[in-house]
Coordinates of C-alpha atoms in Angstrom, one line a residue:
C1 CA 139.4 -18.8 162.2
S2 CA 140.6 -19.6 158.1
T3 CA 139.3 -23.3 158.4
F4 CA 135.6 -24.5 159.5
Q5 CA 136.8 -27.6 161.9
F6 CA 134.3 -30.7 161.6
N7 CA 133.7 -30.8 165.2
N8 CA 131.7 -28.6 167.1
L9 CA 130.7 -25.1 166.4
T10 CA 129.1 -22.5 168.6
L11 CA 127.7 -18.8 167.3
V12 CA 128.9 -15.6 168.8
N13 CA 126.6 -12.4 168.2
L14 CA 130.0 -10.0 168.0
D15 CA 128.0 -6.5 167.3
S16 CA 127.2 -6.6 170.3
Y17 CA 130.4 -7.0 171.5
D18 CA 133.9 -5.0 171.3
T19 CA 136.1 -7.3 169.3
L20 CA 139.3 -7.8 168.6
F21 CA 140.8 -9.9 165.9
F22 CA 143.8 -10.4 166.3
I23 CA 146.7 -12.9 164.4
V24 CA 148.7 -15.0 166.6
D25 CA 151.8 -14.6 165.1
L26 CA 154.3 -15.1 169.1
H27 CA 151.7 -18.8 169.3
A28 CA 153.2 -20.0 165.4
I29 CA 156.6 -20.0 166.4
T30 CA 156.0 -22.5 169.5
L31 CA 157.9 -25.1 167.2
P32 CA 160.6 -25.3 164.6
Y33 CA 159.2 -24.0 161.5
D34 CA 159.0 -21.4 157.9
T35 CA 160.4 -18.1 158.9
Q36 CA 160.0 -16.8 155.4
Q37 CA 156.4 -18.3 155.8
L38 CA 156.0 -16.4 158.8
S39 CA 155.1 -12.5 156.8
R40 CA 153.3 -14.6 154.2
A41 CA 150.9 -16.4 156.3
T42 CA 150.6 -13.8 158.7
R43 CA 149.3 -11.6 155.8
D44 CA 147.3 -14.2 154.3
T45 CA 145.0 -15.1 158.4
A46 CA 144.3 -11.1 158.6
A47 CA 143.3 -11.0 154.7
L48 CA 141.3 -13.5 155.6
Y49 CA 139.5 -11.8 158.4
L50 CA 138.9 -8.9 156.3
A51 CA 137.5 -11.5 153.7
C52 CA 134.7 -12.5 156.2
G53 CA 133.1 -9.9 155.8
V54 CA 135.0 -8.8 159.4
D55 CA 134.1 -4.4 159.8
I56 CA 136.8 -2.6 160.7
S57 CA 134.3 0.2 162.6
K58 CA 133.4 -2.5 164.9
A59 CA 136.8 -4.7 165.5
S60 CA 140.2 -4.2 165.3
V61 CA 142.5 -6.8 162.9
F62 CA 146.2 -6.6 164.3
V63 CA 149.3 -8.4 164.6
Q64 CA 150.3 -10.2 168.4
S65 CA 154.2 -8.7 168.2
H66 CA 152.2 -5.2 167.1
V67 CA 150.7 -4.8 170.1
R68 CA 154.8 -5.5 172.2
A69 CA 152.0 -6.2 175.3
H70 CA 151.6 -9.4 174.6
V71 CA 154.7 -10.5 176.0
E72 CA 155.3 -7.4 178.5
L73 CA 152.4 -9.2 180.3
M74 CA 153.9 -13.3 180.0
W75 CA 157.3 -11.9 181.5
L76 CA 154.7 -10.9 184.7
L77 CA 152.6 -13.3 184.5
S78 CA 155.5 -15.5 184.6
S79 CA 157.2 -14.6 187.9
A80 CA 153.0 -15.5 189.2
T81 CA 152.8 -18.8 187.6
P82 CA 153.7 -22.4 189.2
I83 CA 156.6 -24.2 187.3
G84 CA 154.4 -27.0 188.6
W85 CA 150.8 -25.9 186.4
L86 CA 152.6 -26.1 183.2
N87 CA 154.3 -29.1 183.2
R88 CA 150.3 -30.4 183.7
M89 CA 149.1 -29.2 180.7
I90 CA 148.1 -32.3 178.1
Q91 CA 150.0 -30.0 175.5
F92 CA 153.2 -29.2 175.8
K93 CA 153.3 -33.6 177.2
E94 CA 151.8 -34.0 174.0
K95 CA 154.1 -32.3 171.6
S96 CA 157.0 -32.4 173.5
R97 CA 156.9 -35.9 173.2
K98 CA 156.3 -36.1 169.7
A99 CA 158.3 -33.5 168.3
G100 CA 161.7 -34.6 170.9
D101 CA 163.7 -33.0 173.5
E102 CA 166.3 -31.2 170.7
N103 CA 163.3 -29.8 169.6
V104 CA 161.3 -28.3 172.4
G105 CA 162.0 -24.8 173.0
V106 CA 160.7 -23.2 176.5
A107 CA 158.4 -20.9 174.6
L108 CA 156.0 -24.9 173.6
L109 CA 156.0 -25.2 177.6
T110 CA 155.3 -21.1 178.8
Y111 CA 152.2 -20.4 175.6
P112 CA 150.1 -21.0 177.9
V113 CA 151.3 -18.1 180.0
L114 CA 151.1 -16.1 176.7
M115 CA 147.6 -17.6 176.0
A116 CA 146.8 -15.8 179.8
S117 CA 148.2 -12.9 178.7
D118 CA 146.1 -12.2 175.1
I119 CA 143.1 -13.0 177.3
L120 CA 143.3 -11.3 180.2
L121 CA 145.3 -8.1 178.2
Y122 CA 142.4 -6.8 177.2
Q123 CA 139.5 -7.9 180.4
S124 CA 138.1 -10.3 177.8
D125 CA 134.3 -11.1 178.3
F126 CA 134.6 -13.7 175.2
V127 CA 137.4 -15.9 173.9
P128 CA 136.5 -18.8 171.3
V129 CA 138.8 -21.6 172.2
G130 CA 139.5 -24.8 170.6
E131 CA 138.2 -27.7 172.4
D132 CA 142.6 -28.0 172.4
Q133 CA 142.2 -25.0 174.8
K134 CA 140.1 -25.1 178.2
Q135 CA 142.7 -26.3 179.8
H136 CA 144.3 -24.0 178.8
L137 CA 141.6 -21.4 180.0
E138 CA 140.7 -23.0 183.5
L139 CA 145.0 -21.9 183.7
T140 CA 144.0 -18.6 182.9
R141 CA 141.0 -18.4 185.0
E142 CA 143.3 -19.5 188.3
L143 CA 146.2 -17.7 187.5
A144 CA 144.2 -14.6 186.8
E145 CA 142.8 -15.1 190.4
R146 CA 146.8 -15.6 191.8
V147 CA 147.9 -12.2 190.9
N148 CA 144.7 -10.7 191.6
H149 CA 145.3 -12.4 195.0
L150 CA 149.0 -11.4 195.5
Y151 CA 149.2 -8.2 194.6
G152 CA 146.1 -7.6 194.2
G153 CA 143.0 -5.6 197.1
R154 CA 144.6 -3.3 199.6
K155 CA 147.9 -4.8 198.4
W156 CA 147.3 -2.5 195.2
K157 CA 146.1 0.2 196.8
K158 CA 149.0 1.3 199.2
L159 CA 150.3 1.9 196.9
G160 CA 148.9 4.7 195.3
G161 CA 146.6 2.2 192.7
R162 CA 142.7 1.8 192.3
G163 CA 143.1 -1.6 195.3
G164 CA 140.7 -4.3 193.9
A165 CA 140.9 -7.2 191.5
I166 CA 143.3 -7.1 188.3
F167 CA 142.2 -9.3 186.1
K168 CA 139.0 -10.1 185.6
M169 CA 137.6 -13.5 184.1
S170 CA 133.9 -14.1 183.6
K171 CA 144.1 -25.4 167.6
S172 CA 143.4 -27.1 165.2
A173 CA 144.4 -31.0 164.0
P174 CA 147.7 -31.7 161.7
S175 CA 145.4 -33.8 159.2
D176 CA 145.1 -31.2 156.6
Q177 CA 141.7 -33.4 155.6
S178 CA 140.0 -32.2 158.7
R179 CA 139.3 -29.4 157.9
I180 CA 137.8 -26.5 154.7
N181 CA 140.6 -23.5 154.7
L182 CA 138.9 -21.3 153.1
L183 CA 141.1 -20.8 150.0
D184 CA 140.1 -24.2 149.2
S185 CA 139.5 -25.3 145.4
K186 CA 136.6 -26.5 144.3
D187 CA 137.3 -29.6 144.0
V188 CA 139.3 -29.7 147.4
I189 CA 136.7 -28.2 148.6
A190 CA 134.2 -31.4 147.1
N191 CA 137.4 -34.3 146.9
K192 CA 137.5 -33.2 151.5
I193 CA 133.3 -33.6 151.9
K194 CA 133.7 -36.7 149.6
R195 CA 135.9 -38.5 153.1
C196 CA 133.9 -36.6 155.3
K197 CA 133.0 -40.2 158.0
T198 CA 129.5 -40.8 158.4
D199 CA 127.4 -43.5 159.4
S200 CA 125.6 -46.0 158.8
F201 CA 121.6 -44.6 160.2
P202 CA 119.5 -44.1 157.5
S203 CA 118.1 -40.8 157.7
L204 CA 119.9 -37.7 159.0
E205 CA 119.1 -35.6 162.1
F206 CA 120.5 -33.4 164.4
D207 CA 121.4 -34.0 168.4
N208 CA 121.8 -37.7 168.1
P209 CA 125.1 -37.9 170.8
D210 CA 125.5 -41.6 168.9
R211 CA 126.2 -39.3 165.7
P212 CA 128.8 -36.7 165.9
E213 CA 130.2 -36.3 162.3
C214 CA 126.1 -35.7 161.6
N215 CA 125.4 -33.1 163.9
N216 CA 128.4 -30.9 162.8
L217 CA 128.8 -31.7 159.4
L218 CA 124.6 -30.3 159.9
A219 CA 125.5 -28.2 161.7
I220 CA 128.4 -26.1 159.1
Y221 CA 125.4 -26.4 156.5
Q222 CA 123.4 -24.6 158.7
I223 CA 125.6 -21.9 158.8
I224 CA 126.6 -21.6 155.7
T225 CA 123.5 -21.1 153.7
G226 CA 121.7 -18.8 157.1
R227 CA 118.7 -21.8 157.5
T228 CA 117.7 -22.2 161.5
K229 CA 117.9 -25.6 162.2
E230 CA 114.6 -26.7 162.1
E231 CA 114.5 -25.9 158.5
V232 CA 117.6 -26.7 158.0
A233 CA 117.0 -30.6 159.8
V234 CA 113.2 -30.8 157.8
E235 CA 115.1 -31.0 154.5
C236 CA 117.6 -33.0 155.6
Q237 CA 115.8 -35.3 157.3
D238 CA 115.0 -38.0 154.7
M239 CA 118.3 -38.0 152.9
N240 CA 120.9 -40.3 152.0
W241 CA 124.3 -39.2 153.2
G242 CA 125.7 -39.5 149.2
T243 CA 123.0 -36.7 148.1
F244 CA 123.7 -34.5 151.4
K245 CA 127.3 -34.7 150.9
I246 CA 126.3 -33.2 147.3
I247 CA 123.8 -30.3 148.5
I248 CA 127.0 -29.5 150.9
T249 CA 129.8 -28.9 148.8
D250 CA 127.9 -26.6 146.9
A251 CA 126.2 -25.0 149.7
L252 CA 130.8 -24.6 150.7
I253 CA 131.6 -23.4 147.1
D254 CA 128.7 -20.8 147.2
H255 CA 130.1 -19.3 150.8
L256 CA 133.7 -18.5 149.7
T257 CA 133.9 -18.0 146.3
P258 CA 133.1 -14.0 146.9
I259 CA 135.6 -15.0 150.5
Q260 CA 138.5 -15.6 148.1
V261 CA 137.4 -13.5 145.5
R262 CA 137.7 -10.5 147.9
Y263 CA 140.9 -11.8 149.8
G264 CA 142.4 -11.9 146.6
E265 CA 141.6 -7.5 145.6
I266 CA 142.8 -7.4 149.6
M267 CA 146.0 -9.0 149.3
S268 CA 146.3 -6.8 146.5
D269 CA 146.4 -4.0 147.9
T270 CA 149.2 -4.1 150.9
A271 CA 149.1 -0.4 152.2
Y272 CA 144.9 -0.8 152.5
L273 CA 146.1 -3.4 154.5
D274 CA 149.3 -3.1 156.4
E275 CA 146.5 0.6 157.4
V276 CA 144.1 -1.8 158.9
L277 CA 146.5 -3.7 161.3
A278 CA 148.4 -1.2 162.0
A279 CA 145.3 0.6 162.8
G280 CA 144.2 -2.7 164.9
A281 CA 147.3 -2.5 166.6
R282 CA 147.2 1.4 168.3
K283 CA 143.4 0.2 169.8
A284 CA 144.3 -3.2 170.8
S285 CA 147.5 -1.2 172.4
D286 CA 145.3 2.2 174.2
I287 CA 143.0 -0.7 175.9
A288 CA 146.6 -3.1 177.0
D289 CA 148.4 -0.1 178.0
V290 CA 145.7 0.3 181.0
T291 CA 146.5 -2.8 182.0
I292 CA 150.0 -3.1 182.0
N293 CA 150.9 0.0 183.1
N294 CA 147.7 -0.8 185.7
L295 CA 149.7 -4.0 187.0
Y296 CA 153.2 -2.5 186.9
Q297 CA 152.2 -0.7 189.8
A298 CA 150.2 -3.5 192.0
M299 CA 153.7 -5.5 191.7
G300 CA 155.1 -2.3 192.4
F301 CA 157.8 -1.7 189.7
L302 CA 159.0 2.6 190.0
R303 CA 156.7 4.2 186.9
R304 CA 157.2 5.6 184.1

C-alpha cells in the first residue's frame, strides 16, 4: 500500500507467513489510463514496498503481469463464473455508471475474477483488502467452492490427480485528500491533516462508535509511533484537535522521511530493482505453476 488511508486499519505479523507483495498492473488497466505512466507507476510502487522495509529475504516482491499464471487462471475461472455473479458486483455498477458505457471495457466487469485468481493461485491464508473489496473476496470464496464442486474430489482423481479440493479458502478513495501518500511532501501532509474531518467532542478517545474519525486518526498515530493503544490513549485523552493535529503531522513527517530517502536510493539503482522484481516473479511462478497445473489436469486438459 502506498498510502495511509483515513479508514479502519488492521495489523498482521507478516514474519509468520510466506508473504507475496505484487504490483497489480493488470488491474490498473480496467479503466482508461495513461500508457506512458503505467511502467513508471509500477516501478514507483515496487520501490515504495522496499523503502517501507519489506524484507526480500522473507517476502517476494513482483509485478502481477510478470507471472502469466494470473491471466491463465483467470480464464479458467471465467469458464466457471456465472455472469449473474458479476452483474451483482456493486463496484462495477458504480464505476460503469460514472464512466459511461462507451468508456467501460469488459475487464471492468471481469476483474473480480482476476482478483480471485490473484488469491487462489497461491492458496492464500490471509488477504488484506479494503472495505470496498469485501464483496469481491466473498465472490472468490464462492468461486473456489464452485470450482472444487465442478472439478475436484473424485472427478479429479479419475483424471490422475490427487483428488480433494483444488482450492482452499479460509481500493482507494478517488480524492487525494482522503489519504496520506508515502511520497507526500511535508507541506502536503500538514495541509491534509489540517483538513481532516473532526468532531465537537471535548477530548480524544479510541473505540467510540460515534467518533470514527477520532478512532482512525489515533490508530494511525499509534502505528507510526510504535506505541501501544493504552499509551496513546493516556497521552491524547486531554488534547484538543488543534494540538493533536500538530503532533500527528510531525509524527507522520518523521515516520515518512526515511522511507522517502530510501525510495530515492532504490529508484536511482534500476538494476537492483529489476533483479528484486525478477527474483520475486520466479519464486511466485514456482508456487503458481503448481496450482495452475492442478486445475488444468482437473479440468481435463491435455498435459503439457
